[in-house]
CSV table of N, CA and C in Angstrom, one decimal:
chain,number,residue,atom,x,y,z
A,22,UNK,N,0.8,-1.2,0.0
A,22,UNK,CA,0.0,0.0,0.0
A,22,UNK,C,0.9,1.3,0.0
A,23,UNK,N,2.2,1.5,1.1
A,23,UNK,CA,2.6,2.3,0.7
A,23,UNK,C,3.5,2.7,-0.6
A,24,UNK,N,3.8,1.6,-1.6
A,24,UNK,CA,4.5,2.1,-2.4
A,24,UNK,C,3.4,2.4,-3.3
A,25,UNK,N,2.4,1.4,-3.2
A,25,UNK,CA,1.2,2.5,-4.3
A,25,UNK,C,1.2,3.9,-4.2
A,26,UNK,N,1.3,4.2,-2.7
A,26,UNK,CA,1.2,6.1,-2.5
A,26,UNK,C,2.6,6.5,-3.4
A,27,UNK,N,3.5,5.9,-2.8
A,27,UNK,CA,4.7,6.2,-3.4
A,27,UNK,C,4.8,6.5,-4.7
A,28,UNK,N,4.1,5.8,-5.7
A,28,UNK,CA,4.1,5.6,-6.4
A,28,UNK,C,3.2,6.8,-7.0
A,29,UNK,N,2.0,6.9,-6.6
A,29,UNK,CA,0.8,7.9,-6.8
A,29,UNK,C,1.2,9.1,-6.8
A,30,UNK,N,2.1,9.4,-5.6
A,30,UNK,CA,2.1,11.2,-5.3
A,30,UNK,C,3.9,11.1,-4.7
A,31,UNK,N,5.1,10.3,-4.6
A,31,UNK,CA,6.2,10.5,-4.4
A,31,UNK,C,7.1,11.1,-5.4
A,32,UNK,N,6.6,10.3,-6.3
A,32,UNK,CA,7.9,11.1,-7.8
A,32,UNK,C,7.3,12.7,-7.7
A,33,UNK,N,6.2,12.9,-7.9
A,33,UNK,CA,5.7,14.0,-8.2
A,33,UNK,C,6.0,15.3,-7.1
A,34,UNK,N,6.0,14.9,-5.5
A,34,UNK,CA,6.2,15.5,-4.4
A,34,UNK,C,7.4,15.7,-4.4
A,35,UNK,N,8.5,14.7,-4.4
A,35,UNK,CA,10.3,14.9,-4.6
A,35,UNK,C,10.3,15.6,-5.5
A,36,UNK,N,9.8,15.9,-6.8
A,36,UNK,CA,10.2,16.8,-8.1
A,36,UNK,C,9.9,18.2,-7.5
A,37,UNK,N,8.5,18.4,-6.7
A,37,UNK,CA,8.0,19.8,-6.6
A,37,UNK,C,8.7,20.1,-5.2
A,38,UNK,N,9.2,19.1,-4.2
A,38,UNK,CA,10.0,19.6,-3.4
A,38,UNK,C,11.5,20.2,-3.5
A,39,UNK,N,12.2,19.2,-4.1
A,39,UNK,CA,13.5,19.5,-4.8
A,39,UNK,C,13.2,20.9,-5.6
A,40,UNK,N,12.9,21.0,-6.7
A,40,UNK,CA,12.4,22.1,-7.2
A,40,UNK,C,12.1,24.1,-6.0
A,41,UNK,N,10.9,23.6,-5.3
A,41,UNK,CA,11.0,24.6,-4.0
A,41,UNK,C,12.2,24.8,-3.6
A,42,UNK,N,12.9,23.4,-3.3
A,42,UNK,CA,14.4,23.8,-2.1
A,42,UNK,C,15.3,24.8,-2.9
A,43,UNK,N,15.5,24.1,-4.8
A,43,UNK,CA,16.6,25.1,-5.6
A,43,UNK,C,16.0,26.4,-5.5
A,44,UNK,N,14.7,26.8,-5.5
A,44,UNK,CA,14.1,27.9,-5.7
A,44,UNK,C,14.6,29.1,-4.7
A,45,UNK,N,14.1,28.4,-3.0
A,45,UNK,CA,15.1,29.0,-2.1
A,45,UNK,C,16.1,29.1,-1.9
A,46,UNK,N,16.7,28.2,-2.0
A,46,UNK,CA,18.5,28.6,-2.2
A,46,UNK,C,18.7,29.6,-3.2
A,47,UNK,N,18.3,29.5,-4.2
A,47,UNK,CA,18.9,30.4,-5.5
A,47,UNK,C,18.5,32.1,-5.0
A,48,UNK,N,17.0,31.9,-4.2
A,48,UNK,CA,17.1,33.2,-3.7
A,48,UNK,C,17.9,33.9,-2.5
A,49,UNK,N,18.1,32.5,-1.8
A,49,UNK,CA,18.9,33.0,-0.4
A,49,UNK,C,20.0,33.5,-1.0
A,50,UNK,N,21.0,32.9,-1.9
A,50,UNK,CA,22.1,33.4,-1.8
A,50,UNK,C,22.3,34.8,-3.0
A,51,UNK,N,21.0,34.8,-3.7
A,51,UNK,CA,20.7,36.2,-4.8
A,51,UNK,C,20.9,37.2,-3.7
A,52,UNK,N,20.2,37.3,-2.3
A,52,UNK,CA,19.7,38.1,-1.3
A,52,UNK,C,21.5,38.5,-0.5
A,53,UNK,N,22.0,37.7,0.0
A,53,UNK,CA,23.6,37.5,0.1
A,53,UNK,C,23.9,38.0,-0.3
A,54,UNK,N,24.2,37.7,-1.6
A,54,UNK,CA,25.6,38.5,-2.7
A,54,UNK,C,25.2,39.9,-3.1
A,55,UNK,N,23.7,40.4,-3.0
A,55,UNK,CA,23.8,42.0,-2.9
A,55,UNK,C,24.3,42.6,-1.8
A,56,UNK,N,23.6,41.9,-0.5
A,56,UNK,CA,23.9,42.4,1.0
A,56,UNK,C,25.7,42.8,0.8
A,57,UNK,N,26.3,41.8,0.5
A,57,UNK,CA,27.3,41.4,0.9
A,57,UNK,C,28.4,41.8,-0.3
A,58,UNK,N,27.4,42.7,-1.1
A,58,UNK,CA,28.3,43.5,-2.3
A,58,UNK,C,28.9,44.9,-1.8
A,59,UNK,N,30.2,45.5,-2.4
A,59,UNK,CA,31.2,46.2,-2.1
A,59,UNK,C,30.7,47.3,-3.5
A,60,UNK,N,29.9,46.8,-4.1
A,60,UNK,CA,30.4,47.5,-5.6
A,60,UNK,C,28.8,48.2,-5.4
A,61,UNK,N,29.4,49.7,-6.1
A,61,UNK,CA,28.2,50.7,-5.9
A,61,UNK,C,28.0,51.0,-7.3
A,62,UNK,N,27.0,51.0,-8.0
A,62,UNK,CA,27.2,51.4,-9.4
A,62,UNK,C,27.3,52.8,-9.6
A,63,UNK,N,27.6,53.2,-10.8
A,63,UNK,CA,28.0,54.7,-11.3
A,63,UNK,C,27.0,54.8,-12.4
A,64,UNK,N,25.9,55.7,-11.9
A,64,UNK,CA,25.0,56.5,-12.8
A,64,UNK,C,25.2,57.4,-12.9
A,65,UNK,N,25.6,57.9,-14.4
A,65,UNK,CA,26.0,58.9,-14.8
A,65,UNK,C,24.9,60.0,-15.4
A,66,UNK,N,23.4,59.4,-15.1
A,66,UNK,CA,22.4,60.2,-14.9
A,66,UNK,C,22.2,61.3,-14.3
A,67,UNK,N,22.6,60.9,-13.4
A,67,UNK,CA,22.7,61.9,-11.9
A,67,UNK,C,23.9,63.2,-12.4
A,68,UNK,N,25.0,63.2,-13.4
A,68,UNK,CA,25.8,64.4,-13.4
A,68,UNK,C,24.7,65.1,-14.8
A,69,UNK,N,24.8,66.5,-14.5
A,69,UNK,CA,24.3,67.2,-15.8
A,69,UNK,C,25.8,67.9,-16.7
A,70,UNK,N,25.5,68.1,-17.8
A,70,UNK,CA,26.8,69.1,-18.1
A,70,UNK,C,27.0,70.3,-17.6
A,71,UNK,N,26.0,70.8,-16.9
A,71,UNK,CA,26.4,72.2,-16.0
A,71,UNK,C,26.5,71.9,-14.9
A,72,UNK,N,26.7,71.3,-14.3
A,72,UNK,CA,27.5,70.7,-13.4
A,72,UNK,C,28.5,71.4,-12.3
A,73,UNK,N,28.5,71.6,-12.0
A,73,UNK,CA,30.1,72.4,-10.8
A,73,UNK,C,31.2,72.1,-10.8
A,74,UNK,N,32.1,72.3,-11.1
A,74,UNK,CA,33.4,71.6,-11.1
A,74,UNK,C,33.8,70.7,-9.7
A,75,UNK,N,34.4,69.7,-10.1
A,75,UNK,CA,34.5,69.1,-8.9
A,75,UNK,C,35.8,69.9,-7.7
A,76,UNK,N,36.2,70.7,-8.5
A,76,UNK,CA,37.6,71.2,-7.7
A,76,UNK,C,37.4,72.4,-7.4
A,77,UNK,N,37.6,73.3,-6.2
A,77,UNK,CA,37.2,74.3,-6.0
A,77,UNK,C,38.7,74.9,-4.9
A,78,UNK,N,38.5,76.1,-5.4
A,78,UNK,CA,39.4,76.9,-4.8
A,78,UNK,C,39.0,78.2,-3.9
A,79,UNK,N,39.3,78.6,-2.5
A,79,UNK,CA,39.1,79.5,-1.5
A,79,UNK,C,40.0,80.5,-1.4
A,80,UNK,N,39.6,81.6,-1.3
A,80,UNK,CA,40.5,82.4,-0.8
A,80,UNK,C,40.1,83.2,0.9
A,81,UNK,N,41.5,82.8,1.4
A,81,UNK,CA,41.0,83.0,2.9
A,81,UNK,C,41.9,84.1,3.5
A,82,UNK,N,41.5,85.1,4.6
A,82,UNK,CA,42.1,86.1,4.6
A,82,UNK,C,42.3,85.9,6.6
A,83,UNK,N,43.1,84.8,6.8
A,83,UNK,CA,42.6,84.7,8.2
A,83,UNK,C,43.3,85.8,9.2
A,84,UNK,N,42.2,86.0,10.4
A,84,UNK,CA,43.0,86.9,11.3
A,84,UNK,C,42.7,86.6,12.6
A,85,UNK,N,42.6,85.0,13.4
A,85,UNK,CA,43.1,84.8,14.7
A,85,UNK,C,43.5,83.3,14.3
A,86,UNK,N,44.6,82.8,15.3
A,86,UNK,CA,45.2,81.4,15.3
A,86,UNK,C,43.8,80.4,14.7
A,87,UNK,N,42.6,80.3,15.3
A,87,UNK,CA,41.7,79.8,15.5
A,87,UNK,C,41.3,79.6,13.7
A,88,UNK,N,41.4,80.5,12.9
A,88,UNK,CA,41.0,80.2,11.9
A,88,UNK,C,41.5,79.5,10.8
A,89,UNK,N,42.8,78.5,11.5
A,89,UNK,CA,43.6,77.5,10.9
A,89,UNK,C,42.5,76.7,10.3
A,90,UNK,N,41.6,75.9,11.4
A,90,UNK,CA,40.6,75.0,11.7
A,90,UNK,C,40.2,75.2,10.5
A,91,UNK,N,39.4,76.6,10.3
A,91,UNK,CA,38.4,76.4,9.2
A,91,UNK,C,39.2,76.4,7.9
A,92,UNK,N,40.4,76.5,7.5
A,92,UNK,CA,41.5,76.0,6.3
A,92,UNK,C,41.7,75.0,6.3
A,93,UNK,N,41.8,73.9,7.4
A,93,UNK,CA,42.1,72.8,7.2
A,93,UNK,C,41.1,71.8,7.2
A,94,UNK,N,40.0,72.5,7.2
A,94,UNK,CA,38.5,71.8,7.2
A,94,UNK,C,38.5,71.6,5.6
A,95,UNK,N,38.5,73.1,4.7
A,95,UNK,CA,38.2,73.4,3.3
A,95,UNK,C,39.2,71.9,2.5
A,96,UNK,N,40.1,71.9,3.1
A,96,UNK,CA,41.6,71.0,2.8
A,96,UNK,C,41.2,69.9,2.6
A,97,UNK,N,40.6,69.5,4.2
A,97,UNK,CA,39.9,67.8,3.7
A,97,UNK,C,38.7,67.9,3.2
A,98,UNK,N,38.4,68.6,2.7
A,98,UNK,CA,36.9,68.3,2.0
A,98,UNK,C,36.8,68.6,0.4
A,99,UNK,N,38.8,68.7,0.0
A,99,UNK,CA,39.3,68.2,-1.2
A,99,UNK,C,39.5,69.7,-2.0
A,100,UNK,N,38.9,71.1,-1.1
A,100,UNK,CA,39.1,72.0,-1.5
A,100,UNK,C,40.7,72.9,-1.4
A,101,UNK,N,41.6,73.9,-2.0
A,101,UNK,CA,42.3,74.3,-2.5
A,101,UNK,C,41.9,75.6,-1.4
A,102,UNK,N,43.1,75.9,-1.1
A,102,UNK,CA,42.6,77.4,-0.2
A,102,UNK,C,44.3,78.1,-0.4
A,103,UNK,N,43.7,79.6,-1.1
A,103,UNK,CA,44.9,80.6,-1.0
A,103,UNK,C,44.3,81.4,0.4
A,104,UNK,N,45.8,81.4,1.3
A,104,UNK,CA,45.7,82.4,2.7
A,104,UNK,C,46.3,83.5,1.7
A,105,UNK,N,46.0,84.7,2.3
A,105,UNK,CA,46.3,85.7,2.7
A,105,UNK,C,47.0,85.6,3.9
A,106,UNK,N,47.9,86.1,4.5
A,106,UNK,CA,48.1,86.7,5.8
A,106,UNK,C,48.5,87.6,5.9
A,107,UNK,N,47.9,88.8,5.3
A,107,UNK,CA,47.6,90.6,5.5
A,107,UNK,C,47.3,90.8,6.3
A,108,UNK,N,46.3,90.6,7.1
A,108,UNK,CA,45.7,90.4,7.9
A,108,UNK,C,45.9,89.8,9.6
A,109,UNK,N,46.8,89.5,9.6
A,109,UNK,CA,47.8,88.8,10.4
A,109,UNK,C,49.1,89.0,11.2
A,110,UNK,N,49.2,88.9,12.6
A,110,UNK,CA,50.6,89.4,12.7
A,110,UNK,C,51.5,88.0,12.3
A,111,UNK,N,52.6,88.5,12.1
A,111,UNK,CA,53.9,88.0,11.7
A,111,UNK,C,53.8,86.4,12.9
A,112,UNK,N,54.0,86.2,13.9
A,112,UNK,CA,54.2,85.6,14.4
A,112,UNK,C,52.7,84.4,14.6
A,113,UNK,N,51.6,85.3,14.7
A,113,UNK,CA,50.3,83.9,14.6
A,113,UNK,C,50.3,83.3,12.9
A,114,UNK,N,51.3,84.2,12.2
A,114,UNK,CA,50.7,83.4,10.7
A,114,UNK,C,51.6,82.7,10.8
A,115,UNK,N,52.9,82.8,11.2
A,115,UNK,CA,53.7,81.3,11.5
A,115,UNK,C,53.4,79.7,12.3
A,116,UNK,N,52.6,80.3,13.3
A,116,UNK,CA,51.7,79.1,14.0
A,116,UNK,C,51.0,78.9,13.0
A,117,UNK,N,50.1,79.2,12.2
A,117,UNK,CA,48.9,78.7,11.6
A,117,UNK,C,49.5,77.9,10.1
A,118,UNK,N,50.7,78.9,9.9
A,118,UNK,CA,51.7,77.7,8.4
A,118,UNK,C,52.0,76.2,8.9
A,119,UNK,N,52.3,76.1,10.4
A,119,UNK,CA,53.0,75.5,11.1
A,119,UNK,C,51.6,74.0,10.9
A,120,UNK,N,50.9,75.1,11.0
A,120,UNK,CA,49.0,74.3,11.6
A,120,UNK,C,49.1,73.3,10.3
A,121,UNK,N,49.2,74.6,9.1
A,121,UNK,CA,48.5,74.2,8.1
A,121,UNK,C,49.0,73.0,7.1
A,122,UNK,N,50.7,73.1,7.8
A,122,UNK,CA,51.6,71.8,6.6
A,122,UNK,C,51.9,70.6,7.6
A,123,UNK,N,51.2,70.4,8.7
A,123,UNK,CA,50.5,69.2,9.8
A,123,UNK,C,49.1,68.9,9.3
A,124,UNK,N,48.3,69.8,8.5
A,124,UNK,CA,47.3,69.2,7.9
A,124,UNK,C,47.0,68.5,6.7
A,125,UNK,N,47.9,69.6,5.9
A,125,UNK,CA,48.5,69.2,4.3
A,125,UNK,C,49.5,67.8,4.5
A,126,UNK,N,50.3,67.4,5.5
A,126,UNK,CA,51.0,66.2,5.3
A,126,UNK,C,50.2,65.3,5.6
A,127,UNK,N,49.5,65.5,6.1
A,127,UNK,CA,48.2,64.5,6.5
A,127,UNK,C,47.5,63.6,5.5
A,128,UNK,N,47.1,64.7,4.6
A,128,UNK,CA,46.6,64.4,3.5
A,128,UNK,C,47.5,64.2,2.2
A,129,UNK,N,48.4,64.4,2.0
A,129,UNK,CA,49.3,64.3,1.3
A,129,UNK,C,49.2,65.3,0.4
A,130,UNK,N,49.0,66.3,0.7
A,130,UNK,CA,48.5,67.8,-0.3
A,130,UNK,C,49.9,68.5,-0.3
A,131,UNK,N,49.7,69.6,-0.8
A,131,UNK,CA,51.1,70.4,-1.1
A,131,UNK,C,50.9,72.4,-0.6
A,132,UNK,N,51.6,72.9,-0.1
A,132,UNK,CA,51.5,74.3,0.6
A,132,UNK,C,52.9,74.5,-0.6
A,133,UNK,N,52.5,76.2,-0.4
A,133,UNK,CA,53.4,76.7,-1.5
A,133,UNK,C,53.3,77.9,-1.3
A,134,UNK,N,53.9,79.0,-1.3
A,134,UNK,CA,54.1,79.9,-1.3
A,134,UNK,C,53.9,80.9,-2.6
A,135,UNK,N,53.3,81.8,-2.8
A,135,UNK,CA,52.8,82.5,-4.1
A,135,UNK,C,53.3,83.9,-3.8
A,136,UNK,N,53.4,84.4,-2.9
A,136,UNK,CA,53.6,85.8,-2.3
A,136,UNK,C,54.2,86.4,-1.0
A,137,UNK,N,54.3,87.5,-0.7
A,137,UNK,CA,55.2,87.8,0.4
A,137,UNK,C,54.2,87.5,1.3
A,138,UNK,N,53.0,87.3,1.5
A,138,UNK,CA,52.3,87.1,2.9
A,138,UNK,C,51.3,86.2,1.9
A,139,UNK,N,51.2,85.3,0.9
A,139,UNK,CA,50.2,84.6,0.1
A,139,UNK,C,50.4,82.8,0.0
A,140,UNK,N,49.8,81.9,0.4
A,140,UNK,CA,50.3,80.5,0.4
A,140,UNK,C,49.3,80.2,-0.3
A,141,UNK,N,49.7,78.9,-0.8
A,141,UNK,CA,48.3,78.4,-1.9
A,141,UNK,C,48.5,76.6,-1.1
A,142,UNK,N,47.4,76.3,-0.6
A,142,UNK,CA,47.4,74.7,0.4
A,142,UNK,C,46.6,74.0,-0.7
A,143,UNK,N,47.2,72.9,-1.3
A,143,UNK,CA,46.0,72.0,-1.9
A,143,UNK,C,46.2,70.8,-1.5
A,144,UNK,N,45.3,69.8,-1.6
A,144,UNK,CA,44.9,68.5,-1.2
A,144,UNK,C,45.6,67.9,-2.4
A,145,UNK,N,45.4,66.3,-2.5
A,145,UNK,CA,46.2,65.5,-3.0
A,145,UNK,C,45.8,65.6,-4.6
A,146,UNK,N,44.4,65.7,-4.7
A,146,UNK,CA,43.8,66.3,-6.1
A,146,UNK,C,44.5,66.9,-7.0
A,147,UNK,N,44.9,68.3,-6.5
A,147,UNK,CA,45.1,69.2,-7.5
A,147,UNK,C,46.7,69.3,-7.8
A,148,UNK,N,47.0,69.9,-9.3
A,148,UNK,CA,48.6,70.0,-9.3
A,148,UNK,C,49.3,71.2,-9.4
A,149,UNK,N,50.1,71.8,-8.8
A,149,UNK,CA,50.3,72.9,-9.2
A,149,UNK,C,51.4,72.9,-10.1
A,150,UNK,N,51.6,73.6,-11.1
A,150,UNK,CA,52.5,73.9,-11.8
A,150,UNK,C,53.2,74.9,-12.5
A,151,UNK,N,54.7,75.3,-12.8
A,151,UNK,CA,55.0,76.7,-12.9
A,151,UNK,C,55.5,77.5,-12.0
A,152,UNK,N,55.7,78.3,-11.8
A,152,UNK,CA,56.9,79.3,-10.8
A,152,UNK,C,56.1,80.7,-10.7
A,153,UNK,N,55.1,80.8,-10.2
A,153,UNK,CA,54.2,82.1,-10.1
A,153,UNK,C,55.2,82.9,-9.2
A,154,UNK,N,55.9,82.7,-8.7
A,154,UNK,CA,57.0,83.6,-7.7
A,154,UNK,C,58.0,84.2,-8.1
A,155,UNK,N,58.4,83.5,-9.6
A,155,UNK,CA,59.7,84.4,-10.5
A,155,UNK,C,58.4,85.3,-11.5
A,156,UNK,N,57.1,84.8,-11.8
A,156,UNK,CA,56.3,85.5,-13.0
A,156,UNK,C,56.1,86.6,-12.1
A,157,UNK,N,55.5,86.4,-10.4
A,157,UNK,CA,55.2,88.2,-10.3
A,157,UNK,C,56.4,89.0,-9.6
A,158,UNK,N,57.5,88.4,-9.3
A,158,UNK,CA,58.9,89.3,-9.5
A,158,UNK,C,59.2,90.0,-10.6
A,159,UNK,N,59.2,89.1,-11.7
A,159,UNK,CA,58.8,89.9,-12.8
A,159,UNK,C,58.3,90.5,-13.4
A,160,UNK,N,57.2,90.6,-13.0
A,160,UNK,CA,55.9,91.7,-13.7
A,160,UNK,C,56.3,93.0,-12.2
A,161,UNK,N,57.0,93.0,-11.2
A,161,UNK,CA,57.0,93.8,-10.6
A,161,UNK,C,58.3,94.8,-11.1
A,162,UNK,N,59.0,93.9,-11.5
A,162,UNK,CA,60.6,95.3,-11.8
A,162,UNK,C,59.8,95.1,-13.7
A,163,UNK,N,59.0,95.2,-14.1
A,163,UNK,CA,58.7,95.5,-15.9
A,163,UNK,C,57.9,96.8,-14.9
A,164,UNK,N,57.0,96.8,-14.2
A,164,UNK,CA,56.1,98.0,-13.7
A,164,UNK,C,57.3,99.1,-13.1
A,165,UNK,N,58.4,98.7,-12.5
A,165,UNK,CA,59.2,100.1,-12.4
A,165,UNK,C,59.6,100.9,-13.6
């Protein structure tokens, strides 16, 4: 009697069971390998051609120690900042150069010098290139 059942409804129950189990599995581990995915796709939908450039440059004119912070903030957040230190005594803009090429090494950025009281700090992004410090030497003894 039981292999009559066996017979009646076993082939048929193992096929639609077996079948269910691959069904779950194939979804369990579909469900996994997203969870457990690293890769973010790039839709290029999302940029328009007017767009912002991704690289931006600051000009900062600081005048207490305290305003290091907010240059070395612009710094890591991949932005480019020319100080001024006109604005500045002699001695707090040397603490804050001091500040600012502990924050630039950090990041692996580059400080530079453009002027008698002018620095240009960039992040690892950008490149500078050229001698802007012999060009406006230059253009200063052609104006005498």
């Amino acid at each position: 009697m039981a292999n009559f059942f066996s017979n009646l409804f076993g082939v048929d129950d193992e096929y639609n069971e077996q079948e269910e189990y691959y069904d779950q599995t194939t979804s369990t581990n579909a469900t996994t390998n997203v969870r457990n995915s690293k890769v973010v796709p790039f839709d290029s939908s999302n940029r328009s051609s007017t767009s912002t450039p991704n690289s931006q440059i600051d000009l900062v004119e600081p005048r207490l120690y305290g305003d290091a912070r907010e240059i070395a903030t612009q710094l890591l957040d991949g932005k480019a900042v020319i100080v001024n230190f006109s604005q500045m005594d002699a001695n707090t803009a040397v603490k804050v150069v001091d500040f600012l090429n502990g924050a630039i090494f950090a990041i692996d950025g580059e400080i530079k010098r453009i002027g008698e009281q002018i620095f240009l700090c960039t992040p690892r992004n950008f490149e500078v290139a050229g001698k802007l410090a012999a060009t406006l030497k230059n253009m200063g003894q052609s104006e005498m």
